[in-house]
Every structure is written in structure tokens, then in C-alpha cells.
mmCIF file with all atom_site columns, C-alpha atoms in Angstrom:
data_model
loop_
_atom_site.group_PDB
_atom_site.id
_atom_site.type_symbol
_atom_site.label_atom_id
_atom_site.label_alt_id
_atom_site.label_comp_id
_atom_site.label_asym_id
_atom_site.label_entity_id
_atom_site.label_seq_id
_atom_site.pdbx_PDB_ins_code
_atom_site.Cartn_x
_atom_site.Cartn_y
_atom_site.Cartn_z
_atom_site.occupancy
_atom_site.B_iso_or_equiv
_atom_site.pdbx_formal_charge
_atom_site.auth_seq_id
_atom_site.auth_comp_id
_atom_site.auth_asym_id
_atom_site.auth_atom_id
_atom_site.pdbx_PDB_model_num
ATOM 1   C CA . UNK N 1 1   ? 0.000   0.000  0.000   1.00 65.00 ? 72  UNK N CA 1
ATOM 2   C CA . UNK N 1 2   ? 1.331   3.523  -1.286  1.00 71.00 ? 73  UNK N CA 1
ATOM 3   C CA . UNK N 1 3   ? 1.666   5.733  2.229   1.00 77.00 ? 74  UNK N CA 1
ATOM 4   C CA . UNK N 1 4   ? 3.319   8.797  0.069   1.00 79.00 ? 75  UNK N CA 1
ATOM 5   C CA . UNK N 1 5   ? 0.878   11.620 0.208   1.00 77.00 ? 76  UNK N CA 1
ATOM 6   C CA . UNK N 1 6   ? -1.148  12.397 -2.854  1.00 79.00 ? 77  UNK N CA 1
ATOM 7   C CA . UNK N 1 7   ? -0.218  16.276 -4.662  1.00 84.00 ? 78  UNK N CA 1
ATOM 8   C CA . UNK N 1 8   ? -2.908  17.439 -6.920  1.00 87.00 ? 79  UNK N CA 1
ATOM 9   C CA . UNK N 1 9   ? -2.330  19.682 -9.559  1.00 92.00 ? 80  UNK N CA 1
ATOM 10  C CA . UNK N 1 10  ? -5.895  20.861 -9.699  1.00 94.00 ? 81  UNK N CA 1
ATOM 11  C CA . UNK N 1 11  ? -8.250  22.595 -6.785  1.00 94.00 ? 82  UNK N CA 1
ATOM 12  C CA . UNK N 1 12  ? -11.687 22.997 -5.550  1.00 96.00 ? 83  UNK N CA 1
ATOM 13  C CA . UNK N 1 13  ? -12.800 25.680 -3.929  1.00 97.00 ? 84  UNK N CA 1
ATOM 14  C CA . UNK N 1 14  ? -15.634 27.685 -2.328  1.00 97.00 ? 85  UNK N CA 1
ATOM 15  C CA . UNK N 1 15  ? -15.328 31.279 -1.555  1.00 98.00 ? 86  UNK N CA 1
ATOM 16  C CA . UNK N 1 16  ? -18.719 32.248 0.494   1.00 98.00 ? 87  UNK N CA 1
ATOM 17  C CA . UNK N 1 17  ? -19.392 35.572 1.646   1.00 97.00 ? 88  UNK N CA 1
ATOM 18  C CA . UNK N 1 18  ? -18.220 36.706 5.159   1.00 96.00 ? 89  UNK N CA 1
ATOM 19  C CA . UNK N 1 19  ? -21.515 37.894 6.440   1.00 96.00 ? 90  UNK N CA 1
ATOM 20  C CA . UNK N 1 20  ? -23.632 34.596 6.149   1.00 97.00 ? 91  UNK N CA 1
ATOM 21  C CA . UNK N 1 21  ? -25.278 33.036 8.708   1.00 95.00 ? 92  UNK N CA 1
ATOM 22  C CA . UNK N 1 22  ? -23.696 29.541 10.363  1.00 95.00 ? 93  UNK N CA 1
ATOM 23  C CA . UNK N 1 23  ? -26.634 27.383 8.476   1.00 95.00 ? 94  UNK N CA 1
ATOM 24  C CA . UNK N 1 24  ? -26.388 29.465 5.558   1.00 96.00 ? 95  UNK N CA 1
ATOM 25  C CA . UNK N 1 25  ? -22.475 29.047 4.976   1.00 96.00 ? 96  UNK N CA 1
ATOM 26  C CA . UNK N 1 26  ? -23.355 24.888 5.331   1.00 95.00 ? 97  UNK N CA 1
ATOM 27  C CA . UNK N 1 27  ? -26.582 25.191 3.000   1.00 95.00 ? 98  UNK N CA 1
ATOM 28  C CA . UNK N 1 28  ? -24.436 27.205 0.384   1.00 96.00 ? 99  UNK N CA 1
ATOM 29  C CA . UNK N 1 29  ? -21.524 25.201 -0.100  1.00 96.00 ? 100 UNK N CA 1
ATOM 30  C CA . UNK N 1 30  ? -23.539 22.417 -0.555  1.00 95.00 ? 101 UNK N CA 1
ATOM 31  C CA . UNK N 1 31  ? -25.544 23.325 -2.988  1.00 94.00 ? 102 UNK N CA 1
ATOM 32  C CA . UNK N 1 32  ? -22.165 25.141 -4.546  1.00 95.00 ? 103 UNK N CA 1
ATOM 33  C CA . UNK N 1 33  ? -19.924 21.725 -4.716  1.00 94.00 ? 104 UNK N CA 1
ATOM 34  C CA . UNK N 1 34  ? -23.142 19.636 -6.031  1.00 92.00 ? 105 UNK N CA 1
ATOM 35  C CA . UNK N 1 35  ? -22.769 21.608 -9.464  1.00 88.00 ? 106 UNK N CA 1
ATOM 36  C CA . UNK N 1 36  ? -19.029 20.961 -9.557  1.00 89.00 ? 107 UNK N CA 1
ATOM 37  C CA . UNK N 1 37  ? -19.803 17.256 -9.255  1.00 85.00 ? 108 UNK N CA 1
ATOM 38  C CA . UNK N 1 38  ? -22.509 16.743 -11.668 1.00 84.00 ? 109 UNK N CA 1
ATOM 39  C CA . UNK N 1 39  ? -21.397 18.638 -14.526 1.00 87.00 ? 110 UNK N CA 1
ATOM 40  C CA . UNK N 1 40  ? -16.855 17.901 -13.780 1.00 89.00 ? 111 UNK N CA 1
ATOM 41  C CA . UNK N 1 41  ? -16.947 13.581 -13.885 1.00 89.00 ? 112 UNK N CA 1
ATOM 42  C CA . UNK N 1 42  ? -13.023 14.140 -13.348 1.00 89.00 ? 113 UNK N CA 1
ATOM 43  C CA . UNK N 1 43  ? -13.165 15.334 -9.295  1.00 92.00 ? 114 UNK N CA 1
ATOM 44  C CA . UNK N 1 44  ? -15.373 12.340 -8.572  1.00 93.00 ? 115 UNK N CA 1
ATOM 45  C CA . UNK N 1 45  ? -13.642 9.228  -7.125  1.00 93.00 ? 116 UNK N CA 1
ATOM 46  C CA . UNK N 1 46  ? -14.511 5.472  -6.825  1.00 94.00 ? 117 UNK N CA 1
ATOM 47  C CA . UNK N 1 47  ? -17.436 4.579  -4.561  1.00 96.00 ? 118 UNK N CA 1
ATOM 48  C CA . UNK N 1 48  ? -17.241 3.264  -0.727  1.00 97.00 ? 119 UNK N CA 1
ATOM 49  C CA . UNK N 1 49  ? -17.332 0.207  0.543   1.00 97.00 ? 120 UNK N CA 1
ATOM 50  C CA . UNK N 1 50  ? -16.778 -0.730 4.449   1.00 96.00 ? 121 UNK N CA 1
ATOM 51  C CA . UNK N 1 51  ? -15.765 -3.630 5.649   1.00 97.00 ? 122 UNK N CA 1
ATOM 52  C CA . UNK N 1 52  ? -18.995 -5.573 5.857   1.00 97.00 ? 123 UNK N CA 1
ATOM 53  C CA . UNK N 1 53  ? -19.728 -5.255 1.850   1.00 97.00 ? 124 UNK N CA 1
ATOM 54  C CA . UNK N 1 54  ? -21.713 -2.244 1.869   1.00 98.00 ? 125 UNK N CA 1
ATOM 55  C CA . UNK N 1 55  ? -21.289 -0.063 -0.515  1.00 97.00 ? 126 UNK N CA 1
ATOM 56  C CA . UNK N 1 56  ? -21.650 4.202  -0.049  1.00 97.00 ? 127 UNK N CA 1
ATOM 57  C CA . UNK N 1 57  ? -21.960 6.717  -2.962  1.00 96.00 ? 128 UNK N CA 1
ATOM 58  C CA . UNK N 1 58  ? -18.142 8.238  -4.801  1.00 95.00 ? 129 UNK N CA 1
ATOM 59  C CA . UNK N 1 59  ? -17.216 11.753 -3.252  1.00 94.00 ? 130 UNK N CA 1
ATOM 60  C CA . UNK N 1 60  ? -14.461 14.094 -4.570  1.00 94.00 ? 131 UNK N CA 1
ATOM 61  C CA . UNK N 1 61  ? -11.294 12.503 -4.914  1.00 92.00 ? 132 UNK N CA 1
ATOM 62  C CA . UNK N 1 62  ? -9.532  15.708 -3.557  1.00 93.00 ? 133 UNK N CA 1
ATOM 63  C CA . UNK N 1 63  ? -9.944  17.695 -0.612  1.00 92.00 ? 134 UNK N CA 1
ATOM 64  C CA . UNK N 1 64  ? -12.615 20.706 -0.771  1.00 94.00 ? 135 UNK N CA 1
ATOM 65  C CA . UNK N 1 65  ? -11.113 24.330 0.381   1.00 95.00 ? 136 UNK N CA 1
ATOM 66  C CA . UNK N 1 66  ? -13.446 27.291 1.984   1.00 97.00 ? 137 UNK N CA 1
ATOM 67  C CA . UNK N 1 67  ? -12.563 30.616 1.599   1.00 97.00 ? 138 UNK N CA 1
ATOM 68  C CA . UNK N 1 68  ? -14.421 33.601 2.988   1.00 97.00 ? 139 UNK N CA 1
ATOM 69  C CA . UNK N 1 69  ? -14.950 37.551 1.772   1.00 96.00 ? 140 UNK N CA 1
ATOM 70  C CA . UNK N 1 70  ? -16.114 40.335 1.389   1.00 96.00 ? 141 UNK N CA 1
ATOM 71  C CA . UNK N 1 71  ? -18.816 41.230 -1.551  1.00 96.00 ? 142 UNK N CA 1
ATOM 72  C CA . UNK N 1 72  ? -16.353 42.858 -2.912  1.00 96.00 ? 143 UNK N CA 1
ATOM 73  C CA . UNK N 1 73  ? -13.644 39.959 -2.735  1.00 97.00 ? 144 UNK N CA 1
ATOM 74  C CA . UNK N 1 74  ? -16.476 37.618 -4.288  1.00 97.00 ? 145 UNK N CA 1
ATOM 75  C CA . UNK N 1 75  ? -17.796 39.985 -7.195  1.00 97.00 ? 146 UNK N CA 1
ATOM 76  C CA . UNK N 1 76  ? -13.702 39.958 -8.058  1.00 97.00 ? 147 UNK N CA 1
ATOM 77  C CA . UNK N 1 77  ? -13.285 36.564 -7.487  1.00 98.00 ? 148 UNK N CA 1
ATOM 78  C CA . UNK N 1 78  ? -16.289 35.758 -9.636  1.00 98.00 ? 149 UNK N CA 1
ATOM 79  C CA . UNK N 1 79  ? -15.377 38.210 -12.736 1.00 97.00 ? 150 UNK N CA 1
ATOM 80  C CA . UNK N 1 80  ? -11.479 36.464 -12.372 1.00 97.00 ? 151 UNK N CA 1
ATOM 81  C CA . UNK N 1 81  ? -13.279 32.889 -12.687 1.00 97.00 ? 152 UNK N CA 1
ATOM 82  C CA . UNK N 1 82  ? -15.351 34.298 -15.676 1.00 97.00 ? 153 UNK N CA 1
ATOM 83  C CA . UNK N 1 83  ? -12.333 35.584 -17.253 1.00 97.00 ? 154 UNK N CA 1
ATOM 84  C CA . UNK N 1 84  ? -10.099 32.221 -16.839 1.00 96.00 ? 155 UNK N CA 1
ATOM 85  C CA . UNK N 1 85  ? -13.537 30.504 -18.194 1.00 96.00 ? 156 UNK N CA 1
ATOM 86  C CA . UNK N 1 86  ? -13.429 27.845 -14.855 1.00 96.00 ? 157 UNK N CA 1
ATOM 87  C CA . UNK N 1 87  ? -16.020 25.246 -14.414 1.00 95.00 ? 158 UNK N CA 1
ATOM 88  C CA . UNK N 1 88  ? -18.278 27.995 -11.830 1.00 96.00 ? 159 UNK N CA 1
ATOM 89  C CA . UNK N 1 89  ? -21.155 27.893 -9.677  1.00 96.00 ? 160 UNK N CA 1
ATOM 90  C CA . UNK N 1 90  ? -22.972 30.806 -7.930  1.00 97.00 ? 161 UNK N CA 1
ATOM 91  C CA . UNK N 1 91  ? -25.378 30.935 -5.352  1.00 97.00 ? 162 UNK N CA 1
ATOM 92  C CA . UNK N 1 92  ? -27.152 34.690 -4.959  1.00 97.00 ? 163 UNK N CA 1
ATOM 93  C CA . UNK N 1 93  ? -28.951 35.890 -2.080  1.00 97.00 ? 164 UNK N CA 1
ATOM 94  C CA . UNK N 1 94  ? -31.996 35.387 -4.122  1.00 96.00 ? 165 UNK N CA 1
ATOM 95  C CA . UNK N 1 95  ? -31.953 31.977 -3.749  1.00 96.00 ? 166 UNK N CA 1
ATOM 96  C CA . UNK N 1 96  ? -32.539 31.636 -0.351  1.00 96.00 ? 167 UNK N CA 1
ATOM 97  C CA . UNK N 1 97  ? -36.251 32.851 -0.495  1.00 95.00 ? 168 UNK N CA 1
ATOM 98  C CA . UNK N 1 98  ? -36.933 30.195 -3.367  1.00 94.00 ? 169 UNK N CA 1
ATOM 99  C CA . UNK N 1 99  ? -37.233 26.663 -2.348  1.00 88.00 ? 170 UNK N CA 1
ATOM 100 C CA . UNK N 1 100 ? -37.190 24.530 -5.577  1.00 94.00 ? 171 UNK N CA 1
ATOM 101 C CA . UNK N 1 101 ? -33.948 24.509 -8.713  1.00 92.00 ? 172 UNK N CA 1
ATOM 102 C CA . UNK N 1 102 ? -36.679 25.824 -11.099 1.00 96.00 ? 173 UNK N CA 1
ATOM 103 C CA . UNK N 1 103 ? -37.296 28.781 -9.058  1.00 97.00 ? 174 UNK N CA 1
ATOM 104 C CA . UNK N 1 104 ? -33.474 28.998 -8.164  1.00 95.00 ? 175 UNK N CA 1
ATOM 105 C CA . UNK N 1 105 ? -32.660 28.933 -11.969 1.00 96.00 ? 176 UNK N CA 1
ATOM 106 C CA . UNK N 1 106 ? -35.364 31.525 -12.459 1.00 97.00 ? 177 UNK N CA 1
ATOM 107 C CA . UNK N 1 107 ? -34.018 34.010 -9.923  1.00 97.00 ? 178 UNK N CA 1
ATOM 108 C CA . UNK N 1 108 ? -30.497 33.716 -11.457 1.00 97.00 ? 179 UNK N CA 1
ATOM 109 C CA . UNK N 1 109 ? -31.339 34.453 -14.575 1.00 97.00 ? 180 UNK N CA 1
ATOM 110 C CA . UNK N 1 110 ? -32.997 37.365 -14.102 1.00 97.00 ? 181 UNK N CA 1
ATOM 111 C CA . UNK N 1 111 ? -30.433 39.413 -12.887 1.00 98.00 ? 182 UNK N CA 1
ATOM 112 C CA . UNK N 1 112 ? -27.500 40.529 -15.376 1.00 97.00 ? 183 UNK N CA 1
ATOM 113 C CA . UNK N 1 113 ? -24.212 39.309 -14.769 1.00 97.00 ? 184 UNK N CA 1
ATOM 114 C CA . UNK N 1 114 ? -22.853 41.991 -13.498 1.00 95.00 ? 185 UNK N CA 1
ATOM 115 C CA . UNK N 1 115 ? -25.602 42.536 -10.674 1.00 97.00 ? 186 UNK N CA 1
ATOM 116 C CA . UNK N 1 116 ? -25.684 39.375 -9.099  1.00 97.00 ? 187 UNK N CA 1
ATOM 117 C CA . UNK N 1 117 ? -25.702 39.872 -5.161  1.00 97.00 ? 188 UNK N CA 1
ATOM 118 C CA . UNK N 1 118 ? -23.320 36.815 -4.877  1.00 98.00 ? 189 UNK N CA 1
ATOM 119 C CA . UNK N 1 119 ? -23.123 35.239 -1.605  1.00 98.00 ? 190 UNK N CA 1
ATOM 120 C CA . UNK N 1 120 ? -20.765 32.143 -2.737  1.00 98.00 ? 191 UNK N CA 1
ATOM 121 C CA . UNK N 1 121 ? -18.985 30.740 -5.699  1.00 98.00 ? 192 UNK N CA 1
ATOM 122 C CA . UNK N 1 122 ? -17.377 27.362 -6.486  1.00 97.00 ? 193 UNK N CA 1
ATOM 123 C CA . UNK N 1 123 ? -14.564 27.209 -8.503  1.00 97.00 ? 194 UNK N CA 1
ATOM 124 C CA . UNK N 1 124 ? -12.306 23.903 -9.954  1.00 97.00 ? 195 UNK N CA 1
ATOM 125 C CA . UNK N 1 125 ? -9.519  24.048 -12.286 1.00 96.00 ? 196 UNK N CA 1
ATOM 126 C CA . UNK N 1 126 ? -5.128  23.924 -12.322 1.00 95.00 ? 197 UNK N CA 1
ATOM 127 C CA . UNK N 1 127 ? -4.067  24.899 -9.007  1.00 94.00 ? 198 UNK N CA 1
ATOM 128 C CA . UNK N 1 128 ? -2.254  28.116 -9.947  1.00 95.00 ? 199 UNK N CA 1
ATOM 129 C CA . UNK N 1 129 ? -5.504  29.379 -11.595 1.00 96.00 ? 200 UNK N CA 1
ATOM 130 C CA . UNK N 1 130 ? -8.185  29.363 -8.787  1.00 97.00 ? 201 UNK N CA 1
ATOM 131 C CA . UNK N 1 131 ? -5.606  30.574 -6.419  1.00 96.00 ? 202 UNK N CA 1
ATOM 132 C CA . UNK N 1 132 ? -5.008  33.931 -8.655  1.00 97.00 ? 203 UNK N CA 1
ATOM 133 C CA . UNK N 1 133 ? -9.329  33.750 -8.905  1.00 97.00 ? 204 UNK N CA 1
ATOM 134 C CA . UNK N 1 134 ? -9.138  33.700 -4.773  1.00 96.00 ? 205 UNK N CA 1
ATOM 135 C CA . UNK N 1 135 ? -6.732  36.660 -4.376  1.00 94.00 ? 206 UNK N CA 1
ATOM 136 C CA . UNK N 1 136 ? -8.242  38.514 -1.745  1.00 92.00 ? 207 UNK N CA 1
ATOM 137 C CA . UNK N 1 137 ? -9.750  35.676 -0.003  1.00 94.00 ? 208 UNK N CA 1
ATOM 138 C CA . UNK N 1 138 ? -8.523  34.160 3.683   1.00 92.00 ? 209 UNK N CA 1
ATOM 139 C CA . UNK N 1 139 ? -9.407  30.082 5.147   1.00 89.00 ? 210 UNK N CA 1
ATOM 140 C CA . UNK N 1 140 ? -12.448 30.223 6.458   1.00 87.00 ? 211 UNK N CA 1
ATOM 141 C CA . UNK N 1 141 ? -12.119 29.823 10.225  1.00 81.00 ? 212 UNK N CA 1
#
């Protein structure tokens, strides 16, 4: 069995605003990360299975990294990711008065690009890339 740590080139973040609530940070980054997986096969690994035989559904094969920020660090963040064309996903502060994707879909895309009231983003590509998107951004605690 291979002990030597495992380096990835690539990265998956989520940069949420600073000002959310604790639930909200939670909801957000999971609905974030379950866009990355569905639509980017690569940062999905094998499924689980314990000892017993019983099988459990494939996460990410990498770690996932929070970041926290300002608006202002996220509207930046967000126009860097557009820029660099990175697999994205956005959650507005819309979206957490509608209760169903069809009414989450329709409340993003009625707002212009550049208007969105972000309140987190998910990002995945090379390393070096959504580190330069993140500039701005600190760990979240």
C-alpha cells in the first residue's frame, strides 16, 4: 500500500461571503460543490465500501477548500473565474427565499451578470488558476 501523500495539480474551492449566517455558509456550499460534481466527472472518485460489503456513494477525490470575503472579494473573485472561463457555480442571495432549482434557476437568470448579489462561488480548475481567482480571499475559520 502507497503511504506517500497524494499532490494534486488541480483545486476545488468555495469562496462564500463573510456575512452569512452559520446554516447558511453549510446550506451554500452544498448546494455550490453539487454543481461541480454533476457537470466535472473528473473530481469524482470510486465509490465506498466498508468492511462488511456495503457499498456508499463516490465523493471528490480531492480535498474541498473554503474561503471567505467580502462582496467585494467575491464579485472579483467571480469576474477572475469568468475571465479564466473555470467550471463555476454561484449561489445569490436570491436563492434563499426560493425553495425549488426551477425557481433557483429563475431568480439567477434574471439578474444581469454583473448585478448578481453573490453570496458564494465554487470554482475547480489547475491549481495556480483558482488561487489567482481567490486573491483577496482568507481560510475560512
Amino acid at each position: 500500500m502507497n503511504t506517500e501523500p497524494i499532490r494534486f495539480d488541480t483545486k476545488i474551492a468555495v469562496l462564500l461571503r463573510a456575512d452569512l449566517e452559520p446554516w447558511q455558509r453549510l446550506n451554500v456550499t452544498a448546494f455550490l460543490v453539487s454543481g461541480l460534481g454533476s457537470q466535472v466527472p473528473e473530481v469524482i472518485g470510486e465509490p465506498y465500501e466498508d468492511a462488511d460489503g456495503v457499498g456508499y456513494l463516490p465523493m471528490f477525490r480531492q480535498p474541498v477548500l473554503v474561503f471567505e470575503g467580502s462582496k467585494e472579494t467575491l464579485k472579483a473573485a467571480h469576474g477572475r473565474a469568468l475571465s479564466r472561463a473555470l467550471p463555476r457555480a454561484v449561489f445569490t442571495s436570491d436563492l434563499f427565499a426560493t425553495g425549488n432549482d426551477r425557481d433557483n434557476r429563475a431568480a439567477v437568470r434574471a439578474v444581469p451578470t454583473a448585478e448578481l448579489d453573490l453570496v458564494g462561488l465554487a470554482v475547480y480548475g489547475a491549481r495556480g488558476g483558482v488561487d489567482k481567482v481567490l486573491k483577496g480571499a482568507r481560510m475560512h475559520p
